[in-house]
Amino acid sequence: MTVRRIGLVTHGGRREAVDAARSVRAWCEEHGVQCTDIDVWHDGGRHSAHEENEAAGDPDLVVTLGGDGTFLRGARLAAENDALVLGIDLGRVGFLTEVSAAAVRSALDAVREDRLTVEQRMLLTLRASRAFEVPADMEALMRYGRGPLLPPPGVRTDCDTGDEWGVALNVTALNDIVLEKLSRDRQVSAGVYLAGRLLASYSADALLVATPTGSTAYSFAAGGPVVSPRTDALIFTPVAPHMTFNRSVVAAPDEPIVLRLLERSGQAAVSIDGQVRGVLEPGDWIGVYAAPRRLRAVRLGPTDFYGRLRERMNLTDAPAAIADGDAAPLWPQTTPPPPDLAHLAMPPRPNPPG
């Protein structure tokens, strides 16, 4: 593909990320590509989403240098600019990032020479009963990452608003949107509605709605299911609910999920991809739904989500299974699939020996 402008999002606290950024800038200079550093931190403060997009310079490709947290920052910018995003893995888990820092130049060559596939990822957005606010005393209480909180999201002016449907917020989430308690002694009590119908009223530490991409993040830690990122679905998971029904619910992408704080609930923070963006009071609500746009992630080889799941989660085989004989054989088979199976998404056949 033709790459004219690259937006660079770098984890400045990692030396290897800073070094890799130099490689990206050198590659851009060699190929006549404009490279813009997108630093969301400045003077101890935090850029707004509008300022970030202004700084991005309408990129064709956003390159992130860091872990999954850095990728989430870059993914938001890429989605807003309808750009591709390429994640360079310098983190500890690396479910989202694609290639190692050592391969950054060859990865950029592959993108420029169109030796890539584009993986579409579902995103979340939301409406709310009112615009978000963050109280002044929240800064010390809810400090995330290395710097101050993100500012509350703005209201989208291109969308209709109304009492029943609330206001559309300028939100893009790749992983999850979470309603979580603010004090240890007050649970979040909320009615949970799926596709306009009450599912149940919950009292819990948190209530979260995740994408399939985010199913291996907070939702997984709370006992939620692992869902293929190729799926379109909304995954609702309660965190430490005070009720017998503690299961996740997987909803269709056109079934919005509404969380409404009950009268005697404590205050609740709204976190978007791990960053607190607002505080709700009893009676407030948020409606989470699939965003119209999708993230376009660069993939340079076959996507091996399940192999990565086994590796990253350090899955081990059941002792009883090992005792039953040899380890499970590596799939796929070495011969081509029969015609009735040829349409399935399977890993490529291994190269023949020699």
mmCIF file of C-alpha atoms in Angstrom:
data_model
loop_
_atom_site.group_PDB
_atom_site.id
_atom_site.type_symbol
_atom_site.label_atom_id
_atom_site.label_comp_id
_atom_site.label_asym_id
_atom_site.label_seq_id
_atom_site.Cartn_x
_atom_site.Cartn_y
_atom_site.Cartn_z
ATOM 1 C CA MET A 1 0.000 0.000 0.000
ATOM 2 C CA THR A 2 1.060 3.588 -0.474
ATOM 3 C CA VAL A 3 2.268 5.030 2.820
ATOM 4 C CA ARG A 4 2.670 8.816 2.794
ATOM 5 C CA ARG A 5 2.201 9.666 6.477
ATOM 6 C CA ILE A 6 2.962 7.642 9.610
ATOM 7 C CA GLY A 7 1.782 8.538 13.096
ATOM 8 C CA LEU A 8 4.141 7.255 15.795
ATOM 9 C CA VAL A 9 2.898 6.437 19.310
ATOM 10 C CA THR A 10 5.820 5.538 21.578
ATOM 11 C CA HIS A 11 5.989 4.312 25.172
ATOM 12 C CA GLY A 12 8.552 6.858 26.310
ATOM 13 C CA GLY A 13 9.288 4.957 29.518
ATOM 14 C CA ARG A 14 10.841 2.019 27.661
ATOM 15 C CA ARG A 15 14.332 2.439 26.267
ATOM 16 C CA GLU A 16 13.738 -0.218 23.612
ATOM 17 C CA ALA A 17 10.652 1.683 22.434
ATOM 18 C CA VAL A 18 12.641 4.898 22.084
ATOM 19 C CA ASP A 19 15.329 3.021 20.126
ATOM 20 C CA ALA A 20 12.713 1.422 17.868
ATOM 21 C CA ALA A 21 11.187 4.855 17.242
ATOM 22 C CA ARG A 22 14.544 6.006 15.859
ATOM 23 C CA SER A 23 14.453 3.083 13.428
ATOM 24 C CA VAL A 24 10.980 4.059 12.269
ATOM 25 C CA ARG A 25 12.029 7.688 11.716
ATOM 26 C CA ALA A 26 15.139 6.576 9.799
ATOM 27 C CA TRP A 27 13.016 4.286 7.585
ATOM 28 C CA CYS A 28 10.606 7.134 6.913
ATOM 29 C CA GLU A 29 13.434 9.471 5.940
ATOM 30 C CA GLU A 30 14.865 6.881 3.545
ATOM 31 C CA HIS A 31 11.499 6.387 1.838
ATOM 32 C CA GLY A 32 10.267 9.973 1.823
ATOM 33 C CA VAL A 33 7.463 9.267 4.276
ATOM 34 C CA GLN A 34 6.247 11.948 6.673
ATOM 35 C CA CYS A 35 6.556 10.784 10.298
ATOM 36 C CA THR A 36 4.691 12.529 13.113
ATOM 37 C CA ASP A 37 5.302 11.771 16.776
ATOM 38 C CA ILE A 38 2.011 11.709 18.677
ATOM 39 C CA ASP A 39 2.844 12.400 22.322
ATOM 40 C CA VAL A 40 -0.334 12.427 24.375
ATOM 41 C CA TRP A 41 1.488 13.881 27.421
ATOM 42 C CA HIS A 42 2.657 17.472 27.612
ATOM 43 C CA ASP A 43 3.779 19.697 30.483
ATOM 44 C CA GLY A 44 2.450 17.237 33.039
ATOM 45 C CA GLY A 45 -1.020 17.422 31.476
ATOM 46 C CA ARG A 46 -2.986 15.362 29.044
ATOM 47 C CA HIS A 47 -4.004 16.142 25.464
ATOM 48 C CA SER A 48 -7.682 15.950 24.675
ATOM 49 C CA ALA A 49 -8.900 13.516 21.998
ATOM 50 C CA HIS A 50 -9.278 16.465 19.631
ATOM 51 C CA GLU A 51 -5.685 17.557 20.252
ATOM 52 C CA GLU A 52 -4.445 14.005 19.690
ATOM 53 C CA ASN A 53 -6.208 13.810 16.350
ATOM 54 C CA GLU A 54 -4.873 17.222 15.359
ATOM 55 C CA ALA A 55 -1.353 16.043 16.229
ATOM 56 C CA ALA A 56 -1.763 12.813 14.264
ATOM 57 C CA GLY A 57 -1.665 14.682 10.947
ATOM 58 C CA ASP A 58 -4.131 12.452 9.056
ATOM 59 C CA PRO A 59 -1.856 9.360 8.936
ATOM 60 C CA ASP A 60 -2.193 6.419 6.555
ATOM 61 C CA LEU A 61 -0.582 4.175 9.164
ATOM 62 C CA VAL A 62 -0.262 4.451 12.946
ATOM 63 C CA VAL A 63 2.721 2.568 14.427
ATOM 64 C CA THR A 64 2.694 1.839 18.159
ATOM 65 C CA LEU A 65 5.875 1.030 20.074
ATOM 66 C CA GLY A 66 5.136 -0.512 23.461
ATOM 67 C CA GLY A 67 2.751 -3.035 24.924
ATOM 68 C CA ASP A 68 -0.987 -3.488 24.628
ATOM 69 C CA GLY A 69 -1.641 -0.229 26.504
ATOM 70 C CA THR A 70 0.317 1.742 23.915
ATOM 71 C CA PHE A 71 -1.491 -0.141 21.163
ATOM 72 C CA LEU A 72 -4.853 0.894 22.629
ATOM 73 C CA ARG A 73 -3.793 4.542 22.454
ATOM 74 C CA GLY A 74 -2.723 4.160 18.848
ATOM 75 C CA ALA A 75 -5.799 2.142 17.926
ATOM 76 C CA ARG A 76 -8.084 4.965 19.040
ATOM 77 C CA LEU A 77 -6.188 7.424 16.833
ATOM 78 C CA ALA A 78 -6.151 5.011 13.893
ATOM 79 C CA ALA A 79 -9.895 4.427 14.124
ATOM 80 C CA GLU A 80 -10.611 8.165 14.282
ATOM 81 C CA ASN A 81 -8.474 8.743 11.177
ATOM 82 C CA ASP A 82 -9.549 5.581 9.316
ATOM 83 C CA ALA A 83 -5.885 4.551 9.253
ATOM 84 C CA LEU A 84 -4.231 1.173 9.573
ATOM 85 C CA VAL A 85 -2.483 0.369 12.866
ATOM 86 C CA LEU A 86 0.671 -1.712 13.308
ATOM 87 C CA GLY A 87 1.690 -2.748 16.819
ATOM 88 C CA ILE A 88 5.355 -3.371 17.662
ATOM 89 C CA ASP A 89 5.499 -5.666 20.700
ATOM 90 C CA LEU A 90 7.537 -4.387 23.636
ATOM 91 C CA GLY A 91 5.163 -5.391 26.430
ATOM 92 C CA ARG A 92 4.640 -8.338 28.732
ATOM 93 C CA VAL A 93 1.460 -9.917 27.358
ATOM 94 C CA GLY A 94 1.193 -8.769 23.755
ATOM 95 C CA PHE A 95 -2.232 -10.004 22.653
ATOM 96 C CA LEU A 96 -2.719 -7.002 20.373
ATOM 97 C CA THR A 97 0.735 -6.202 19.031
ATOM 98 C CA GLU A 98 2.042 -7.867 15.895
ATOM 99 C CA VAL A 99 5.860 -7.929 15.491
ATOM 100 C CA SER A 100 9.007 -7.600 17.604
ATOM 101 C CA ALA A 101 11.113 -4.454 17.767
ATOM 102 C CA ALA A 102 13.930 -6.217 15.897
ATOM 103 C CA ALA A 103 11.630 -6.680 12.899
ATOM 104 C CA VAL A 104 10.283 -3.126 12.724
ATOM 105 C CA ARG A 105 12.049 -2.162 9.467
ATOM 106 C CA SER A 106 11.100 -5.375 7.692
ATOM 107 C CA ALA A 107 7.518 -4.906 8.913
ATOM 108 C CA LEU A 108 7.394 -1.419 7.402
ATOM 109 C CA ASP A 109 8.841 -2.810 4.166
ATOM 110 C CA ALA A 110 6.106 -5.442 4.110
ATOM 111 C CA VAL A 111 3.390 -2.815 4.563
ATOM 112 C CA ARG A 112 4.864 -0.623 1.825
ATOM 113 C CA GLU A 113 5.096 -3.596 -0.549
ATOM 114 C CA ASP A 114 1.528 -4.644 0.262
ATOM 115 C CA ARG A 115 2.598 -7.958 1.819
ATOM 116 C CA LEU A 116 -0.029 -7.737 4.526
ATOM 117 C CA THR A 117 -3.551 -8.616 5.461
ATOM 118 C CA VAL A 118 -5.950 -6.248 7.207
ATOM 119 C CA GLU A 119 -7.813 -7.631 10.203
ATOM 120 C CA GLN A 120 -11.074 -5.896 11.075
ATOM 121 C CA ARG A 121 -11.744 -5.497 14.803
ATOM 122 C CA MET A 122 -15.059 -4.487 16.365
ATOM 123 C CA LEU A 123 -15.120 -1.279 18.420
ATOM 124 C CA LEU A 124 -17.478 0.024 21.101
ATOM 125 C CA THR A 125 -19.001 3.439 21.598
ATOM 126 C CA LEU A 126 -21.687 4.713 23.949
ATOM 127 C CA ARG A 127 -24.527 7.042 24.744
ATOM 128 C CA ALA A 128 -25.243 8.327 28.221
ATOM 129 C CA SER A 129 -27.998 10.083 30.092
ATOM 130 C CA ARG A 130 -25.732 13.154 30.283
ATOM 131 C CA ALA A 131 -22.260 14.337 29.406
ATOM 132 C CA PHE A 132 -19.524 12.942 31.651
ATOM 133 C CA GLU A 133 -17.789 14.896 34.387
ATOM 134 C CA VAL A 134 -14.812 14.033 36.578
ATOM 135 C CA PRO A 135 -14.877 15.596 40.078
ATOM 136 C CA ALA A 136 -11.845 17.679 41.031
ATOM 137 C CA ASP A 137 -10.887 15.317 43.872
ATOM 138 C CA MET A 138 -10.773 12.272 41.573
ATOM 139 C CA GLU A 139 -7.202 12.910 40.469
ATOM 140 C CA ALA A 140 -5.559 11.526 43.608
ATOM 141 C CA LEU A 141 -8.089 8.719 44.011
ATOM 142 C CA MET A 142 -8.038 7.260 40.519
ATOM 143 C CA ARG A 143 -4.534 7.713 39.104
ATOM 144 C CA TYR A 144 -3.970 5.436 36.129
ATOM 145 C CA GLY A 145 -0.616 4.918 34.420
ATOM 146 C CA ARG A 146 2.191 7.469 34.550
ATOM 147 C CA GLY A 147 0.165 10.647 34.306
ATOM 148 C CA PRO A 148 -3.123 12.431 34.916
ATOM 149 C CA LEU A 149 -6.516 11.101 33.971
ATOM 150 C CA LEU A 150 -7.894 11.497 30.489
ATOM 151 C CA PRO A 151 -10.403 14.323 30.204
ATOM 152 C CA PRO A 152 -14.087 13.419 29.937
ATOM 153 C CA PRO A 153 -15.168 12.598 26.361
ATOM 154 C CA GLY A 154 -16.969 15.304 24.442
ATOM 155 C CA VAL A 155 -20.491 15.071 23.088
ATOM 156 C CA ARG A 156 -20.726 14.226 19.405
ATOM 157 C CA THR A 157 -22.406 17.074 17.560
ATOM 158 C CA ASP A 158 -23.205 14.934 14.510
ATOM 159 C CA CYS A 159 -25.714 12.790 16.443
ATOM 160 C CA ASP A 160 -29.233 13.542 17.609
ATOM 161 C CA THR A 161 -29.825 13.811 21.349
ATOM 162 C CA GLY A 162 -32.944 13.350 23.395
ATOM 163 C CA ASP A 163 -34.175 12.435 26.852
ATOM 164 C CA GLU A 164 -34.882 8.818 25.953
ATOM 165 C CA TRP A 165 -31.762 8.195 23.894
ATOM 166 C CA GLY A 166 -29.379 10.414 25.827
ATOM 167 C CA VAL A 167 -26.309 12.048 24.316
ATOM 168 C CA ALA A 168 -23.807 10.390 22.001
ATOM 169 C CA LEU A 169 -20.292 10.630 23.450
ATOM 170 C CA ASN A 170 -17.117 10.787 21.402
ATOM 171 C CA VAL A 171 -15.867 7.393 22.584
ATOM 172 C CA THR A 172 -13.952 4.613 20.865
ATOM 173 C CA ALA A 173 -13.133 1.484 22.874
ATOM 174 C CA LEU A 174 -11.268 -1.525 21.542
ATOM 175 C CA ASN A 175 -11.249 -3.565 24.773
ATOM 176 C CA ASP A 176 -14.063 -2.635 27.136
ATOM 177 C CA ILE A 177 -16.283 -0.097 28.842
ATOM 178 C CA VAL A 178 -16.565 -0.620 32.607
ATOM 179 C CA LEU A 179 -18.829 0.710 35.348
ATOM 180 C CA GLU A 180 -16.929 0.291 38.645
ATOM 181 C CA LYS A 181 -17.417 1.239 42.277
ATOM 182 C CA LEU A 182 -15.545 4.194 43.740
ATOM 183 C CA SER A 183 -15.475 3.267 47.427
ATOM 184 C CA ARG A 184 -14.697 -0.079 49.030
ATOM 185 C CA ASP A 185 -17.865 -0.115 51.137
ATOM 186 C CA ARG A 186 -20.392 0.769 48.410
ATOM 187 C CA GLN A 187 -21.191 -1.610 45.572
ATOM 188 C CA VAL A 188 -22.371 -0.584 42.145
ATOM 189 C CA SER A 189 -26.084 -1.397 41.941
ATOM 190 C CA ALA A 190 -27.439 -1.248 38.425
ATOM 191 C CA GLY A 191 -30.167 -2.564 36.216
ATOM 192 C CA VAL A 192 -28.702 -4.318 33.174
ATOM 193 C CA TYR A 193 -30.725 -4.205 29.969
ATOM 194 C CA LEU A 194 -29.978 -6.218 26.841
ATOM 195 C CA ALA A 195 -31.646 -5.178 23.586
ATOM 196 C CA GLY A 196 -34.135 -3.044 25.536
ATOM 197 C CA ARG A 197 -35.186 -5.749 28.004
ATOM 198 C CA LEU A 198 -34.204 -6.016 31.670
ATOM 199 C CA LEU A 199 -31.848 -8.938 32.279
ATOM 200 C CA ALA A 200 -31.379 -8.438 36.041
ATOM 201 C CA SER A 201 -30.394 -5.885 38.678
ATOM 202 C CA TYR A 202 -26.849 -6.439 39.909
ATOM 203 C CA SER A 203 -24.886 -5.400 42.986
ATOM 204 C CA ALA A 204 -21.205 -5.868 42.147
ATOM 205 C CA ASP A 205 -17.713 -4.414 42.273
ATOM 206 C CA ALA A 206 -17.979 -3.623 38.567
ATOM 207 C CA LEU A 207 -20.009 -4.339 35.451
ATOM 208 C CA LEU A 208 -18.215 -4.471 32.141
ATOM 209 C CA VAL A 209 -19.005 -4.761 28.460
ATOM 210 C CA ALA A 210 -16.149 -6.073 26.333
ATOM 211 C CA THR A 211 -15.471 -6.653 22.671
ATOM 212 C CA PRO A 212 -14.115 -10.017 21.511
ATOM 213 C CA THR A 213 -10.703 -8.310 21.418
ATOM 214 C CA GLY A 214 -11.163 -7.326 25.068
ATOM 215 C CA SER A 215 -12.380 -10.759 26.109
ATOM 216 C CA THR A 216 -8.815 -11.709 27.084
ATOM 217 C CA ALA A 217 -8.339 -8.565 29.207
ATOM 218 C CA TYR A 218 -10.408 -7.482 32.252
ATOM 219 C CA SER A 219 -13.353 -9.676 31.244
ATOM 220 C CA PHE A 220 -11.122 -12.757 31.270
ATOM 221 C CA ALA A 221 -9.716 -11.849 34.687
ATOM 222 C CA ALA A 222 -13.300 -11.588 35.970
ATOM 223 C CA GLY A 223 -14.161 -15.079 34.716
ATOM 224 C CA GLY A 224 -15.535 -14.167 31.308
ATOM 225 C CA PRO A 225 -15.230 -16.329 28.181
ATOM 226 C CA VAL A 226 -12.416 -16.235 25.648
ATOM 227 C CA VAL A 227 -13.942 -15.103 22.347
ATOM 228 C CA SER A 228 -12.223 -15.120 18.963
ATOM 229 C CA PRO A 229 -11.393 -11.558 17.861
ATOM 230 C CA ARG A 230 -12.865 -12.451 14.465
ATOM 231 C CA THR A 231 -16.302 -12.594 16.122
ATOM 232 C CA ASP A 232 -18.727 -9.688 16.415
ATOM 233 C CA ALA A 233 -20.335 -9.702 19.862
ATOM 234 C CA LEU A 234 -20.798 -7.716 23.072
ATOM 235 C CA ILE A 235 -19.697 -9.598 26.186
ATOM 236 C CA PHE A 236 -21.295 -8.561 29.473
ATOM 237 C CA THR A 237 -19.440 -9.731 32.605
ATOM 238 C CA PRO A 238 -20.222 -8.858 36.242
ATOM 239 C CA VAL A 239 -17.235 -8.540 38.603
ATOM 240 C CA ALA A 240 -17.783 -10.101 42.075
ATOM 241 C CA PRO A 241 -21.590 -9.845 41.957
ATOM 242 C CA HIS A 242 -23.616 -10.382 45.136
ATOM 243 C CA MET A 243 -25.989 -12.842 43.514
ATOM 244 C CA THR A 244 -26.118 -16.456 42.414
ATOM 245 C CA PHE A 245 -26.122 -15.680 38.686
ATOM 246 C CA ASN A 246 -22.556 -14.625 38.022
ATOM 247 C CA ARG A 247 -22.185 -15.715 34.394
ATOM 248 C CA SER A 248 -21.194 -13.673 31.387
ATOM 249 C CA VAL A 249 -23.740 -13.039 28.659
ATOM 250 C CA VAL A 250 -22.654 -12.828 25.019
ATOM 251 C CA ALA A 251 -24.972 -10.571 23.015
ATOM 252 C CA ALA A 252 -25.246 -10.016 19.280
ATOM 253 C CA PRO A 253 -23.524 -6.912 17.878
ATOM 254 C CA ASP A 254 -26.879 -5.206 17.234
ATOM 255 C CA GLU A 255 -28.089 -5.766 20.817
ATOM 256 C CA PRO A 256 -27.026 -2.726 22.901
ATOM 257 C CA ILE A 257 -26.323 -3.149 26.609
ATOM 258 C CA VAL A 258 -27.561 -0.471 29.014
ATOM 259 C CA LEU A 259 -26.332 -0.090 32.607
ATOM 260 C CA ARG A 260 -28.545 2.142 34.805
ATOM 261 C CA LEU A 261 -27.466 3.034 38.354
ATOM 262 C CA LEU A 262 -30.183 2.306 40.904
ATOM 263 C CA GLU A 263 -31.453 4.802 43.470
ATOM 264 C CA ARG A 264 -29.365 3.570 46.413
ATOM 265 C CA SER A 265 -26.217 2.699 44.463
ATOM 266 C CA GLY A 266 -22.915 4.268 45.277
ATOM 267 C CA GLN A 267 -21.210 6.504 42.735
ATOM 268 C CA ALA A 268 -19.629 4.674 39.819
ATOM 269 C CA ALA A 269 -16.680 5.497 37.590
ATOM 270 C CA VAL A 270 -16.842 4.837 33.868
ATOM 271 C CA SER A 271 -13.582 3.443 32.487
ATOM 272 C CA ILE A 272 -12.932 3.195 28.769
ATOM 273 C CA ASP A 273 -10.078 0.873 27.799
ATOM 274 C CA GLY A 274 -8.707 1.153 31.335
ATOM 275 C CA GLN A 275 -8.902 4.950 31.674
ATOM 276 C CA VAL A 276 -11.451 6.631 33.963
ATOM 277 C CA ARG A 277 -13.436 9.129 31.885
ATOM 278 C CA GLY A 278 -16.368 10.093 34.090
ATOM 279 C CA VAL A 279 -18.378 9.537 37.263
ATOM 280 C CA LEU A 280 -22.069 8.613 37.361
ATOM 281 C CA GLU A 281 -24.620 9.262 40.075
ATOM 282 C CA PRO A 282 -27.689 7.149 40.972
ATOM 283 C CA GLY A 283 -30.240 7.468 38.183
ATOM 284 C CA ASP A 284 -27.613 7.944 35.450
ATOM 285 C CA TRP A 285 -27.181 5.390 32.688
ATOM 286 C CA ILE A 286 -24.855 4.433 29.856
ATOM 287 C CA GLY A 287 -25.741 2.492 26.726
ATOM 288 C CA VAL A 288 -22.908 0.514 25.126
ATOM 289 C CA TYR A 289 -23.161 -0.560 21.506
ATOM 290 C CA ALA A 290 -21.051 -1.573 18.530
ATOM 291 C CA ALA A 291 -19.457 1.418 16.835
ATOM 292 C CA PRO A 292 -20.211 2.036 13.147
ATOM 293 C CA ARG A 293 -16.485 2.118 12.332
ATOM 294 C CA ARG A 294 -14.019 -0.726 12.805
ATOM 295 C CA LEU A 295 -10.329 -0.890 13.636
ATOM 296 C CA ARG A 296 -8.118 -1.985 10.738
ATOM 297 C CA ALA A 297 -5.106 -3.801 12.161
ATOM 298 C CA VAL A 298 -2.082 -4.833 10.088
ATOM 299 C CA ARG A 299 -1.273 -8.524 10.086
ATOM 300 C CA LEU A 300 1.932 -9.678 8.380
ATOM 301 C CA GLY A 301 1.409 -13.399 8.761
ATOM 302 C CA PRO A 302 -1.289 -15.903 9.627
ATOM 303 C CA THR A 303 -3.232 -14.906 12.715
ATOM 304 C CA ASP A 304 -2.619 -17.525 15.395
ATOM 305 C CA PHE A 305 -4.923 -16.294 18.145
ATOM 306 C CA TYR A 306 -5.275 -19.684 19.833
ATOM 307 C CA GLY A 307 -1.558 -20.390 19.723
ATOM 308 C CA ARG A 308 -0.958 -16.981 21.260
ATOM 309 C CA LEU A 309 -3.615 -17.737 23.870
ATOM 310 C CA ARG A 310 -1.813 -20.939 24.851
ATOM 311 C CA GLU A 311 1.532 -19.145 25.022
ATOM 312 C CA ARG A 312 0.485 -15.889 26.709
ATOM 313 C CA MET A 313 -1.758 -17.531 29.301
ATOM 314 C CA ASN A 314 0.872 -20.200 29.922
ATOM 315 C CA LEU A 315 -1.689 -22.957 29.444
ATOM 316 C CA THR A 316 -0.572 -26.397 30.558
ATOM 317 C CA ASP A 317 -1.973 -29.770 29.666
ATOM 318 C CA ALA A 318 -3.991 -31.784 32.151
ATOM 319 C CA PRO A 319 -1.791 -34.340 33.948
ATOM 320 C CA ALA A 320 -4.362 -37.039 33.218
ATOM 321 C CA ALA A 321 -4.215 -36.250 29.503
ATOM 322 C CA ILE A 322 -0.400 -36.463 29.479
ATOM 323 C CA ALA A 323 -0.567 -39.753 31.364
ATOM 324 C CA ASP A 324 -2.816 -41.138 28.632
ATOM 325 C CA GLY A 325 -0.062 -41.101 26.038
ATOM 326 C CA ASP A 326 1.871 -38.879 23.673
ATOM 327 C CA ALA A 327 1.234 -35.159 23.402
ATOM 328 C CA ALA A 328 -1.551 -34.024 21.099
ATOM 329 C CA PRO A 329 -0.325 -33.885 17.492
ATOM 330 C CA LEU A 330 0.206 -30.551 15.753
ATOM 331 C CA TRP A 331 -2.594 -29.596 13.419
ATOM 332 C CA PRO A 332 -3.238 -28.977 10.539
ATOM 333 C CA GLN A 333 -2.707 -31.998 8.340
ATOM 334 C CA THR A 334 -0.114 -31.953 5.588
ATOM 335 C CA THR A 335 -2.593 -32.609 2.771
ATOM 336 C CA PRO A 336 -5.010 -30.015 1.352
ATOM 337 C CA PRO A 337 -8.506 -29.955 2.892
ATOM 338 C CA PRO A 338 -11.329 -31.644 0.990
ATOM 339 C CA PRO A 339 -13.630 -29.334 -1.001
ATOM 340 C CA ASP A 340 -16.354 -29.192 1.661
ATOM 341 C CA LEU A 341 -13.832 -27.903 4.226
ATOM 342 C CA ALA A 342 -11.826 -25.583 1.962
ATOM 343 C CA HIS A 343 -13.770 -22.497 3.052
ATOM 344 C CA LEU A 344 -12.866 -22.847 6.731
ATOM 345 C CA ALA A 345 -10.361 -20.559 8.463
ATOM 346 C CA MET A 346 -7.512 -22.891 9.306
ATOM 347 C CA PRO A 347 -3.783 -22.299 9.823
ATOM 348 C CA PRO A 348 -1.674 -22.797 6.692
ATOM 349 C CA ARG A 349 -0.183 -26.180 6.011
ATOM 350 C CA PRO A 350 3.402 -26.541 7.251
ATOM 351 C CA ASN A 351 6.107 -26.494 4.614
ATOM 352 C CA PRO A 352 7.228 -29.937 3.474
ATOM 353 C CA PRO A 353 10.635 -31.021 4.820
ATOM 354 C CA GLY A 354 13.656 -30.226 2.723
#
